[in-house]
Coordinates of C-alpha atoms and ligand atoms in Angstrom, one line a residue:
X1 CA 32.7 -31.2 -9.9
X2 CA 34.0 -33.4 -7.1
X3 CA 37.4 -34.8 -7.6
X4 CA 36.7 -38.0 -5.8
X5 CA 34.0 -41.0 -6.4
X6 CA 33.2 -43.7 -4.6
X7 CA 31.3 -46.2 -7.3
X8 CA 29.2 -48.8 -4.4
X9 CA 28.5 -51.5 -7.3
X10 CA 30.3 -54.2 -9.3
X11 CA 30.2 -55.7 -12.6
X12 CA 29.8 -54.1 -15.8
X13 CA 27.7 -51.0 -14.4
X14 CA 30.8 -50.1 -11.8
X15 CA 33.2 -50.2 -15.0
X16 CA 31.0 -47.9 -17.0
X17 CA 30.9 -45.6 -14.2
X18 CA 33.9 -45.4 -13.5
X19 CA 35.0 -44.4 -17.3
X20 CA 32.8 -41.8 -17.4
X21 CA 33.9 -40.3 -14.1
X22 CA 37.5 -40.7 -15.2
X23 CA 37.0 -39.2 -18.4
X24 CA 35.8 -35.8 -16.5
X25 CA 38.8 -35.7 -14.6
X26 CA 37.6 -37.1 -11.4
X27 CA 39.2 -39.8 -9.6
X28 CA 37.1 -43.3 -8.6
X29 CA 37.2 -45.4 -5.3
X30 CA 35.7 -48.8 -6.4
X31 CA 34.8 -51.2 -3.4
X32 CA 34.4 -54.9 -4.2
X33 CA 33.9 -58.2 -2.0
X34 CA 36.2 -61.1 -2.4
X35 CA 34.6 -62.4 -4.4
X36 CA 35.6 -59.9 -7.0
X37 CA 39.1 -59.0 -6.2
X38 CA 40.3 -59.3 -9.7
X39 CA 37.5 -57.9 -12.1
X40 CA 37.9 -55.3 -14.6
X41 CA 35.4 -52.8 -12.7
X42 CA 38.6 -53.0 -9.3
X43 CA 41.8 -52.9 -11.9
X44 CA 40.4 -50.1 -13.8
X45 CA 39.6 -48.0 -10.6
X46 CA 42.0 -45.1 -9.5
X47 CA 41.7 -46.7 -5.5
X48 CA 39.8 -50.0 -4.3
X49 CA 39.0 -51.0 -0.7
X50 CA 38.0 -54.4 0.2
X51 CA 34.3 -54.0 1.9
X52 CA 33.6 -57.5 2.8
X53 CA 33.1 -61.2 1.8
X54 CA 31.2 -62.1 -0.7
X55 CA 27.9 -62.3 0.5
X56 CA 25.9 -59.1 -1.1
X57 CA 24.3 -58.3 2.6
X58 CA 28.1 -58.0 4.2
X59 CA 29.5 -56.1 1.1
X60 CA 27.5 -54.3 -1.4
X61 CA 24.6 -54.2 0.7
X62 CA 26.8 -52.9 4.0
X63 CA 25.8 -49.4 4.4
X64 CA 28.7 -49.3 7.2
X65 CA 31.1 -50.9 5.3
X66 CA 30.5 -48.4 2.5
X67 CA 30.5 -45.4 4.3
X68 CA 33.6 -46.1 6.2
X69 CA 35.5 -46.5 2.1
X70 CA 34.2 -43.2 1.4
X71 CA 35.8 -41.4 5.0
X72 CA 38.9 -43.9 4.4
X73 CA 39.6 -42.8 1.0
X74 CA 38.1 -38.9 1.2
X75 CA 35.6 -39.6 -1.4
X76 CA 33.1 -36.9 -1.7
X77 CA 30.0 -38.6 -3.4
X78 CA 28.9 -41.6 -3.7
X79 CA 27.2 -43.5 -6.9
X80 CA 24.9 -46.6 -6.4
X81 CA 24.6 -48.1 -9.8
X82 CA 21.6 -49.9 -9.9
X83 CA 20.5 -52.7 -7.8
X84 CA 22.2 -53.0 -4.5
X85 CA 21.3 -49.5 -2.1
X86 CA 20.7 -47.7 -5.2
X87 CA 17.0 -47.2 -4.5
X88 CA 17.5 -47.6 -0.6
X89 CA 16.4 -44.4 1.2
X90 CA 18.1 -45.1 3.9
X91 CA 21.3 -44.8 2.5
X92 CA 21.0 -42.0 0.3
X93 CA 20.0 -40.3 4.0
X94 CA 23.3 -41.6 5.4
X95 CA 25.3 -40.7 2.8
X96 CA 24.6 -37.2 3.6
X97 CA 24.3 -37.5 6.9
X98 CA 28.2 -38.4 6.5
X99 CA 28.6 -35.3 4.5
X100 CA 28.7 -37.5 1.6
X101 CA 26.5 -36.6 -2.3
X102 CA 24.6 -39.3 -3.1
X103 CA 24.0 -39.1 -7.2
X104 CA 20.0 -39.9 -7.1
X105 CA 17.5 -38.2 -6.6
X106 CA 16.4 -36.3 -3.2
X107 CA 15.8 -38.4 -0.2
X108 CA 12.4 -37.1 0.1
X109 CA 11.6 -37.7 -3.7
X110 CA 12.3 -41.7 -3.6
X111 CA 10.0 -41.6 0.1
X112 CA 6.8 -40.4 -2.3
X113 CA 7.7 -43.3 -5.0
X114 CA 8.4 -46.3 -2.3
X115 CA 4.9 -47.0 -1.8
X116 CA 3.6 -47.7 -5.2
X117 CA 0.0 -47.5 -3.7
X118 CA 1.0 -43.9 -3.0
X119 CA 2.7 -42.9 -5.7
X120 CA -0.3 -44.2 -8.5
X121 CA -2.4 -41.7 -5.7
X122 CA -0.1 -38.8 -6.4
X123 CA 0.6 -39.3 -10.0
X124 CA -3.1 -39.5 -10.9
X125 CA -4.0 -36.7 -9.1
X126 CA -1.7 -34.6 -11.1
X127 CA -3.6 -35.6 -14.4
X128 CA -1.6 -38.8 -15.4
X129 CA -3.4 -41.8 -16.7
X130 CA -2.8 -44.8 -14.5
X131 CA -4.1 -48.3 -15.0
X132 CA -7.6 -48.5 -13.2
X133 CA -7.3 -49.5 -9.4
X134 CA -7.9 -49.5 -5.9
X135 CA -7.8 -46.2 -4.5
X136 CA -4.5 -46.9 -1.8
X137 CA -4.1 -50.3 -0.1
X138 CA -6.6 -52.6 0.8
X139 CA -6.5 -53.3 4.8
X140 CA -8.6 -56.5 4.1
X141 CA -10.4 -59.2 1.8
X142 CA -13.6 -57.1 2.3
X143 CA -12.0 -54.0 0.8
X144 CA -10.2 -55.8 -1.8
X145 CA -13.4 -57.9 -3.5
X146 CA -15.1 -54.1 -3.3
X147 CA -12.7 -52.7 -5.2
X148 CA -12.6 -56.0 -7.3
X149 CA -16.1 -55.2 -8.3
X150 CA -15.7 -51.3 -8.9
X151 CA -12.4 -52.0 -11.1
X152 CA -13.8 -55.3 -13.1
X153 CA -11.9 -58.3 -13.4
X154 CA -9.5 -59.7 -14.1
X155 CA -7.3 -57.9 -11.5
X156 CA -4.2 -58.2 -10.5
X157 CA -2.8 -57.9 -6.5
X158 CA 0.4 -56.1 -6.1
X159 CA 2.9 -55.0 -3.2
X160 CA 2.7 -51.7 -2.1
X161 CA 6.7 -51.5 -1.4
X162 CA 7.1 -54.0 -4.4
X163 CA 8.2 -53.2 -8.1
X164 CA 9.5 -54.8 -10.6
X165 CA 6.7 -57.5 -10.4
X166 CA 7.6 -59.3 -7.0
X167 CA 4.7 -60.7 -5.2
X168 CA 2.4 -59.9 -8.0
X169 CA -0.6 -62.1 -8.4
X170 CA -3.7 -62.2 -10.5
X171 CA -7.9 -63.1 -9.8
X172 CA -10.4 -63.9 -12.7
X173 CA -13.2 -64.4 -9.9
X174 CA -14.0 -63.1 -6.4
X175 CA -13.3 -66.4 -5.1
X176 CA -9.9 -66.8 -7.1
X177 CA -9.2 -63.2 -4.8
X178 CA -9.7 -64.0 -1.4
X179 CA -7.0 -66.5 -2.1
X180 CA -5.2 -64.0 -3.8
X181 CA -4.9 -61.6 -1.5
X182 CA -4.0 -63.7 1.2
X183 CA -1.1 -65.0 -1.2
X184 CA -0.2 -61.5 -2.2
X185 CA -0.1 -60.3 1.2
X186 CA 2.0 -63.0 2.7
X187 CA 4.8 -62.5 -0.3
X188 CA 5.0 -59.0 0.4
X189 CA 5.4 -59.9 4.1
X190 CA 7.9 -62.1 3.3
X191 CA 9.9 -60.2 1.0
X192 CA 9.3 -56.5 2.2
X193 CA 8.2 -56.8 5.6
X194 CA 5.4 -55.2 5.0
X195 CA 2.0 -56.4 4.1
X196 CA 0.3 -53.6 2.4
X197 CA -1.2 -54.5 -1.4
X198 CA -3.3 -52.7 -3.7
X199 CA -5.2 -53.8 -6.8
X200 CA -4.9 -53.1 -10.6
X201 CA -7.1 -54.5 -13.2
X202 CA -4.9 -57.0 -15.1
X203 CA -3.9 -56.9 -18.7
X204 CA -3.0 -59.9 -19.7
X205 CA -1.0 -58.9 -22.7
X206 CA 0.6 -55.5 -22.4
X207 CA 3.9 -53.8 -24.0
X208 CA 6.7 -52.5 -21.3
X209 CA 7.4 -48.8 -22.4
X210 CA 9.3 -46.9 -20.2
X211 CA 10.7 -43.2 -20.7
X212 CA 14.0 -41.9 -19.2
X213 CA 14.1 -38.5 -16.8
X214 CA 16.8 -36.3 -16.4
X215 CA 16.3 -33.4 -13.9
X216 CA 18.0 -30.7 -12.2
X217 CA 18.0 -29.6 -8.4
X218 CA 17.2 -26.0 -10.5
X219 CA 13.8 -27.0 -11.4
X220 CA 14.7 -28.2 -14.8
X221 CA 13.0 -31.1 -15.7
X222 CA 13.2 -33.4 -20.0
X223 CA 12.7 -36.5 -21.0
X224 CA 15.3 -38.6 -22.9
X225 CA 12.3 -40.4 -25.2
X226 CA 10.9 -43.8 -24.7
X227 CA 12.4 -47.8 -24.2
X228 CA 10.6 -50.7 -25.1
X229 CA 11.2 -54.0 -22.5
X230 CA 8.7 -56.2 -23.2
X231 CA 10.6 -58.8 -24.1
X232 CA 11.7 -60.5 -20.4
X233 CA 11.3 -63.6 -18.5
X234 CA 10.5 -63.8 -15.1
X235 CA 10.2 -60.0 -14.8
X236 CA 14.4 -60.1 -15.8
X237 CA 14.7 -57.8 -19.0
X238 CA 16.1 -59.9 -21.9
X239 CA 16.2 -57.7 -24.6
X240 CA 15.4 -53.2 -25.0
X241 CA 15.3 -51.5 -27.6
X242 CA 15.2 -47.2 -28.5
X243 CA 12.6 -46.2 -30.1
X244 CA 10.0 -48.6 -29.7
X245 CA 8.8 -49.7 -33.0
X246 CA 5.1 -48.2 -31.6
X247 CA 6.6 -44.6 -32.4
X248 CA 9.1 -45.3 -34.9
X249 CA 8.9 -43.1 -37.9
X250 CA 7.2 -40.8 -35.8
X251 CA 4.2 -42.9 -36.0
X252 CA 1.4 -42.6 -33.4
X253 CA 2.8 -38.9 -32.7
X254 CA 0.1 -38.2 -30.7
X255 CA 0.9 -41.3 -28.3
X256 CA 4.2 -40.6 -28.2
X257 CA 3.3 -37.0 -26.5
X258 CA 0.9 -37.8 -24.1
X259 CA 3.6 -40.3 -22.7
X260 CA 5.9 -37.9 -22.8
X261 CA 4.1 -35.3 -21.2
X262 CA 2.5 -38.1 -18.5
X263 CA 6.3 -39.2 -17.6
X264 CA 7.2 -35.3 -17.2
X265 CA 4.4 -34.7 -15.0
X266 CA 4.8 -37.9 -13.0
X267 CA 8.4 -37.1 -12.2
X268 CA 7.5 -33.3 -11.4
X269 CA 4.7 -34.6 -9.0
X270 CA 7.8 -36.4 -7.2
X271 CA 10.0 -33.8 -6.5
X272 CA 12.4 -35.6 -8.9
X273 CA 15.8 -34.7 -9.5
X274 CA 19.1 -36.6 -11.6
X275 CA 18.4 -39.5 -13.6
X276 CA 14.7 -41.7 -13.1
X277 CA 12.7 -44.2 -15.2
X278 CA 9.0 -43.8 -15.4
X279 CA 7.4 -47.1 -16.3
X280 CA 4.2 -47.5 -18.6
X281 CA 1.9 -50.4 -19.6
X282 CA 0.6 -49.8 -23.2
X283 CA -2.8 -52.0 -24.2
X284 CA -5.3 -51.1 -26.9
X285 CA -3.4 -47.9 -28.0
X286 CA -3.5 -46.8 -24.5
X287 CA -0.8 -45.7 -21.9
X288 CA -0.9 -46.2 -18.4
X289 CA 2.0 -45.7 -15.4
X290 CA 2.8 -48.3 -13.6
X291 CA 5.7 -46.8 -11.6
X292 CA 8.4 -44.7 -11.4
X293 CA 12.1 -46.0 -10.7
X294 CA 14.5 -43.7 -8.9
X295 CA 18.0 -45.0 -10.7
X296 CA 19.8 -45.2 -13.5
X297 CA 18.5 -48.4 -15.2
X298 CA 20.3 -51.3 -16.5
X299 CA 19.0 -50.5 -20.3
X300 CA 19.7 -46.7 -19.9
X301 CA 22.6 -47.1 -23.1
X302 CA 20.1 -47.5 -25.7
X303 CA 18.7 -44.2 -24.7
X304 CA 22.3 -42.5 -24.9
X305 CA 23.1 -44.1 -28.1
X306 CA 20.0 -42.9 -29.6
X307 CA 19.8 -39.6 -28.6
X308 CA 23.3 -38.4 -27.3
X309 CA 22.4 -38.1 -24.0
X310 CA 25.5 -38.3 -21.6
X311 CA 23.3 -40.0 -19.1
X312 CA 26.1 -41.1 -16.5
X313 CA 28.3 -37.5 -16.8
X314 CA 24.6 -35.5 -16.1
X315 CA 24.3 -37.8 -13.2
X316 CA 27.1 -36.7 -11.7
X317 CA 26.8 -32.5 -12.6
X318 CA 23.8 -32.9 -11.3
X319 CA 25.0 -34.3 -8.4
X320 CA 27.4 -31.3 -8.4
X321 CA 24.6 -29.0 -8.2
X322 CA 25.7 -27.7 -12.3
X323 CA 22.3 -26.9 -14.5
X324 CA 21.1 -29.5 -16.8
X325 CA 22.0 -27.2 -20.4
X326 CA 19.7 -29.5 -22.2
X327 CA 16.4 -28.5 -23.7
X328 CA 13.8 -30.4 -24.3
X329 CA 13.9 -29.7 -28.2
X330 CA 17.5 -30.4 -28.5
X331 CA 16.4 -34.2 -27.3
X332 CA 15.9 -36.1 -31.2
X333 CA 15.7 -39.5 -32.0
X334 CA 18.7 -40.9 -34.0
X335 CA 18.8 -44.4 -35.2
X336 CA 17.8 -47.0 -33.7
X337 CA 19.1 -49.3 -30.7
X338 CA 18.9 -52.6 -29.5
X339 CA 20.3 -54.3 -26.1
X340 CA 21.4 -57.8 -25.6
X341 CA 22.1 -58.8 -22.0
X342 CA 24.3 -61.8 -21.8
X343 CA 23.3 -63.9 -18.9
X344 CA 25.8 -66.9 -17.6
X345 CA 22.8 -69.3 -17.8
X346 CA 21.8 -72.0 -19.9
X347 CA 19.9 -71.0 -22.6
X348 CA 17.5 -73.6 -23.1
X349 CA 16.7 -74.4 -19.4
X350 CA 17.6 -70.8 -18.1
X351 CA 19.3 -72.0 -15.5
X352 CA 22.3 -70.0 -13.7
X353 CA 25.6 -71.1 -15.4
X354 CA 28.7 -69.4 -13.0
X355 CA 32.0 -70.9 -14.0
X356 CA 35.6 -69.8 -15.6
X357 CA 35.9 -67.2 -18.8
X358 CA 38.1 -69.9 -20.3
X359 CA 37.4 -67.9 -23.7
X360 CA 35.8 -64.6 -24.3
X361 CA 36.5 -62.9 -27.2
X362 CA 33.8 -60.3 -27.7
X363 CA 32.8 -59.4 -31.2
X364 CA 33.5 -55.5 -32.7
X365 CA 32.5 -54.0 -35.8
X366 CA 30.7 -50.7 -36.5
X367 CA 27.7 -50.3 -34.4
X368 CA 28.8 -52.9 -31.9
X369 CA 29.2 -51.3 -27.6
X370 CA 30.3 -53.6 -25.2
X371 CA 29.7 -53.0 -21.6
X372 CA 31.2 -55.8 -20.1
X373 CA 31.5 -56.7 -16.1
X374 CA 34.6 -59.6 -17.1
X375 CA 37.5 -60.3 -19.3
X376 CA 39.2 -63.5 -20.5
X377 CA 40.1 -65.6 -17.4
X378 CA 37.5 -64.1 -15.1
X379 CA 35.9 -66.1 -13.3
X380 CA 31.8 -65.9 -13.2
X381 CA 30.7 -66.7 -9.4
X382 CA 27.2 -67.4 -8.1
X383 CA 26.8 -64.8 -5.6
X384 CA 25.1 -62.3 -7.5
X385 CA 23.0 -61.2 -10.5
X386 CA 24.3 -63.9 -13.5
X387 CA 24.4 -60.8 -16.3
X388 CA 28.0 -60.7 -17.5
X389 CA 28.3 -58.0 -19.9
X390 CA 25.5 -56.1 -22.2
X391 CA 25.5 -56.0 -26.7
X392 CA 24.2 -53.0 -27.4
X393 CA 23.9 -52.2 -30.9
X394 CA 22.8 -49.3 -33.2
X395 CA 21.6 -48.7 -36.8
X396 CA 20.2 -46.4 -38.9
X397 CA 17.5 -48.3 -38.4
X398 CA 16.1 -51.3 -36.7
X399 CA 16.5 -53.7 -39.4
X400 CA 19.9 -52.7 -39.6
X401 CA 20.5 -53.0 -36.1
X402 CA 18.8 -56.2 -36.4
X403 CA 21.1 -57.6 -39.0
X404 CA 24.8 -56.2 -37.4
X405 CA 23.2 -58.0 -33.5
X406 CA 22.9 -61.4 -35.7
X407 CA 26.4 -61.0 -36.8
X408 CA 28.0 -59.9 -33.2
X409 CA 25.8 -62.6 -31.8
X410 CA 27.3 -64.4 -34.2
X411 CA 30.6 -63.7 -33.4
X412 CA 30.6 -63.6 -29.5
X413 CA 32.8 -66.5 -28.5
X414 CA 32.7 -67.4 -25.2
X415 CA 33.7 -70.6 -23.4
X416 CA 34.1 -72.3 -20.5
X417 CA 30.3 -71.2 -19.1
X418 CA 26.7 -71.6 -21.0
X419 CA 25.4 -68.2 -21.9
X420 CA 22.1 -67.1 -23.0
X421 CA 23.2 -65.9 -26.6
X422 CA 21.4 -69.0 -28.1
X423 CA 18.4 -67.5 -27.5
X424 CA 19.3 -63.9 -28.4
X425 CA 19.6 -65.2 -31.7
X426 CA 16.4 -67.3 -31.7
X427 CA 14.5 -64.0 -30.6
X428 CA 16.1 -62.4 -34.0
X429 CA 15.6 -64.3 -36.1
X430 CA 11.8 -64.7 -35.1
X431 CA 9.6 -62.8 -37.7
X432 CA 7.4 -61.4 -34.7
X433 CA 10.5 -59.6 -33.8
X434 CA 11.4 -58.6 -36.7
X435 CA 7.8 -57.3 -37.3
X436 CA 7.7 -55.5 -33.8
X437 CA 4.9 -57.4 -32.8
X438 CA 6.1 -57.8 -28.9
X439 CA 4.2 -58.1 -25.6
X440 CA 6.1 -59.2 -22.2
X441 CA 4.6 -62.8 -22.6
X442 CA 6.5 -63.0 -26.1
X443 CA 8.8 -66.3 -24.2
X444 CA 6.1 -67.7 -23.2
X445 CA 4.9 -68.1 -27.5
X446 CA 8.0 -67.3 -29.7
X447 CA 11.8 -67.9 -30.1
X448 CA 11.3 -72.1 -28.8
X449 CA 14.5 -73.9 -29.1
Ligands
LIG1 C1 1.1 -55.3 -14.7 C2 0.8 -56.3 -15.8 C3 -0.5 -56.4 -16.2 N1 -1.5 -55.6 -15.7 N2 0.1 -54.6 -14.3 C4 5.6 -56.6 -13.8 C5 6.7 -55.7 -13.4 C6 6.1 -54.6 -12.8 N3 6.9 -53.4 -12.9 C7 4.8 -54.4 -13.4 N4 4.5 -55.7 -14.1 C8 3.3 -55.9 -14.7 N5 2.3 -55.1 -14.2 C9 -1.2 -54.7 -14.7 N6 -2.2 -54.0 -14.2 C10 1.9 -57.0 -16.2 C11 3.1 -56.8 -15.7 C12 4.1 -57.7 -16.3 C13 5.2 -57.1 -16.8 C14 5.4 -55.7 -16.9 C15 6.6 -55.2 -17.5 C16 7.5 -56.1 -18.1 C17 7.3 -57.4 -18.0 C18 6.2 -58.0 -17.4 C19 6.0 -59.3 -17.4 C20 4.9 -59.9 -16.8 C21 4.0 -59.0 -16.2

């Protein structure tokens, strides 16, 4: 194991981290901007170095800046969180080019999943189902109403070095494409710098089920069960959940495997190694992969709190080069878990609501986790993603876990900013929640204020 990390993130995902590389034994270099001088995440850490001004691009974005922590302070890996460089290949090639373990996958693994055009190719050839579409990108309207026609509509035009649903646009008609595409195209441009799109055919009402990887650089390969993340707005995850009340009970067993076997396959047909995310549509009892992301995710502690995966401490032996022990029958659902992220935004207008921690007193009780980027008197500043801390809570069951999140909702005082636990509880105590019935337009039809 290495004796020194370098953790190049902030917030609650740095903190957790950095316990869990403290509690092997290894020390932690945390770099912050000033913007962030005084949060938990820089206290807690055995070092800190100061790696810019608060602007994201000259601090957690600064590939120099970061490398030149890790020489400063003899770190010997480096972990990217999520966000930030942690799916930047570029940096996982400089880090070890500087001699320096970057805990992700293999640089060559995340260069067959950038190009989602690409990686729906190489998946599907390896026998997992993918949502009908073009075959690659489409170099021009021409191509694009072709494949249109092949595919059926509705469709929907994505960017090829997209994810996570930027750019993304849909066509009922062939005339409602050519403007599409253009539109697609240009956002991709603009946000990418690259123009490349490919199509999809559009379901207008799908589930988000995604299922967590862990793999070895041995050639040992599981899956850590599914997540459901339907419910989000704006393509930001509100609330996940473990199981997902679709296979709950193991009902539809046979669903359940043919996901699990498609994620497997999908990963293997990467050249995947550590800790990854393959992402699924589900529509009319059907799965299809969407994409693969190479990171730990944001939701990954409903997976570890229902099956007792150590995801963060397997990141890091496998970083090690150590063998993944784990079997794939020693992976077994227990309980159920639901994930709250508290946003600093208003929770009726969703706006972005920085300002002081004047009072934050987080609620406990039994089946209440708190990872949490602040503490009383932090201050919340606008310069980066507004997520303060995450409620994660667990039951026996869902309803269970249902009833203690109403009740640590409940309890969750915080003042001095508007937070988005208003409408936390509005989604529980909405009996299409309760009932499972979810889709990822559920905000656009449920929880109203
Ligand atoms: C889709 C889709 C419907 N049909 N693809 C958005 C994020 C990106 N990872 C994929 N996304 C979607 N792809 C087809 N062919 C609907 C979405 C989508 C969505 C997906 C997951 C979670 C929330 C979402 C919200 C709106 C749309």
């Amino acid at each position: 194991m290495f004796q020194k990390l370098l953790i190049a993130n902030r917030g609650e995902i740095a903190r957790r981290i950095g316990t869990v590389a403290r509690g092997m034994g290894v020390k932690t270099v945390a770099v912050y901007s000033d913007a962030d001088a005084t949060l938990p995440f820089v206290k807690e850490a055995d070092e800190a170095v100061r790696i810019g001004p608060a602007p994201a691009k000259d601090s957690y974005l600064s590939i120099p800046a970061i490398l030149e922590a890790a020489k400063k302070t003899g770190a010997q890996a480096v972990h990217p969180g999520y966000g930030f460089l942690s799916e930047n290949g570029e940096f996982a090639q400089a880090c070890a080019d500087a001699g320096l373990v970057f805990v992700g996958p293999p640089p060559e693994a995340m260069a067959r999943m950038k190009d989602k055009s690409q990686a729906r190719k190489l998946v599907s050839a390896a026998g997992v189902p993918v949502v009908p579409g073009s075959d690659g990108v489409l170099p021009d309207v021409q191509s694009a109403l072709e494949a249109a026609e092949r595919i059926g509509y509705p469709v929907l035009c994505k960017a090829a070095s997209g994810g996570g649903g930027i750019g993304m646009a849909a066509a009922n008609t062939p005339a409602e494409l050519e403007k599409v595409y253009r539109q697609c195209t240009d956002r991709a441009k603009a946000a990418f710098g690259r123009e490349g799109v490919y199509l999809e055919r559009y379901f207008p009402a799908p589930r988000h089920i995604e299922v967590q990887i862990l793999g070895d650089t041995h050639g040992h390969l599981i899956h850590g069960l599914e997540r459901e993340c339907s419910i989000q707005r704006r393509h930001q995850k509100v609330v996940e959940e473990a199981p997902s009340v679709l296979f709950a009970n193991g009902k539809n067993a046979g669903l359940s495997e043919k996901l699990f076997t498609a994620a497997v396959t999908a990963a293997k047909a990467f050249g995947y190694a550590n800790a990854g995310t393959v992402e699924f549509l589900y529509s009319d009892g059907q799965v299809y992969f969407i994409e693969m992301n190479a990171r730990l995710q944001v939701e990954h502690p409903v997976t570890e709190l229902t099956t007792g995966l150590d995801l963060i401490g397997w990141q890091l032996r496998i970083a090690a080069g150590e063998k993944l022990t784990v079997k794939q029958e020693d992976v077994k659902r227990k309980g159920a878990a639901l994930e709250f992220r508290i946003y600093a935004e208003d929770p009726v207008k969703y706006f972005p609501s920085p300002g002081p921690l004047k009072v934050y007193q987080p609620p406990t009780g039994e089946g209440v986790r708190l990872d949490s980027g602040y503490a009383e008197g932090d201050v919340v500043t606008p310069n980066y993603d507004p997520m303060i801390a995450k409620l994660i809570i667990t039951g026996a069951t869902r309803d269970e876990a249902i009833a203690r999140a109403v009740k640590a909702l409940e309890n969750f005082r915080i003042e001095g900013i508007k937070t988005n636990i208003p409408l936390h509880l509005r989604i529980l105590k909405d009996p299409a929640f309760s009932a499972g019935e979810l889709d990822t337009h559920f905000l656009d039809h449920h929880a109203k204020p």
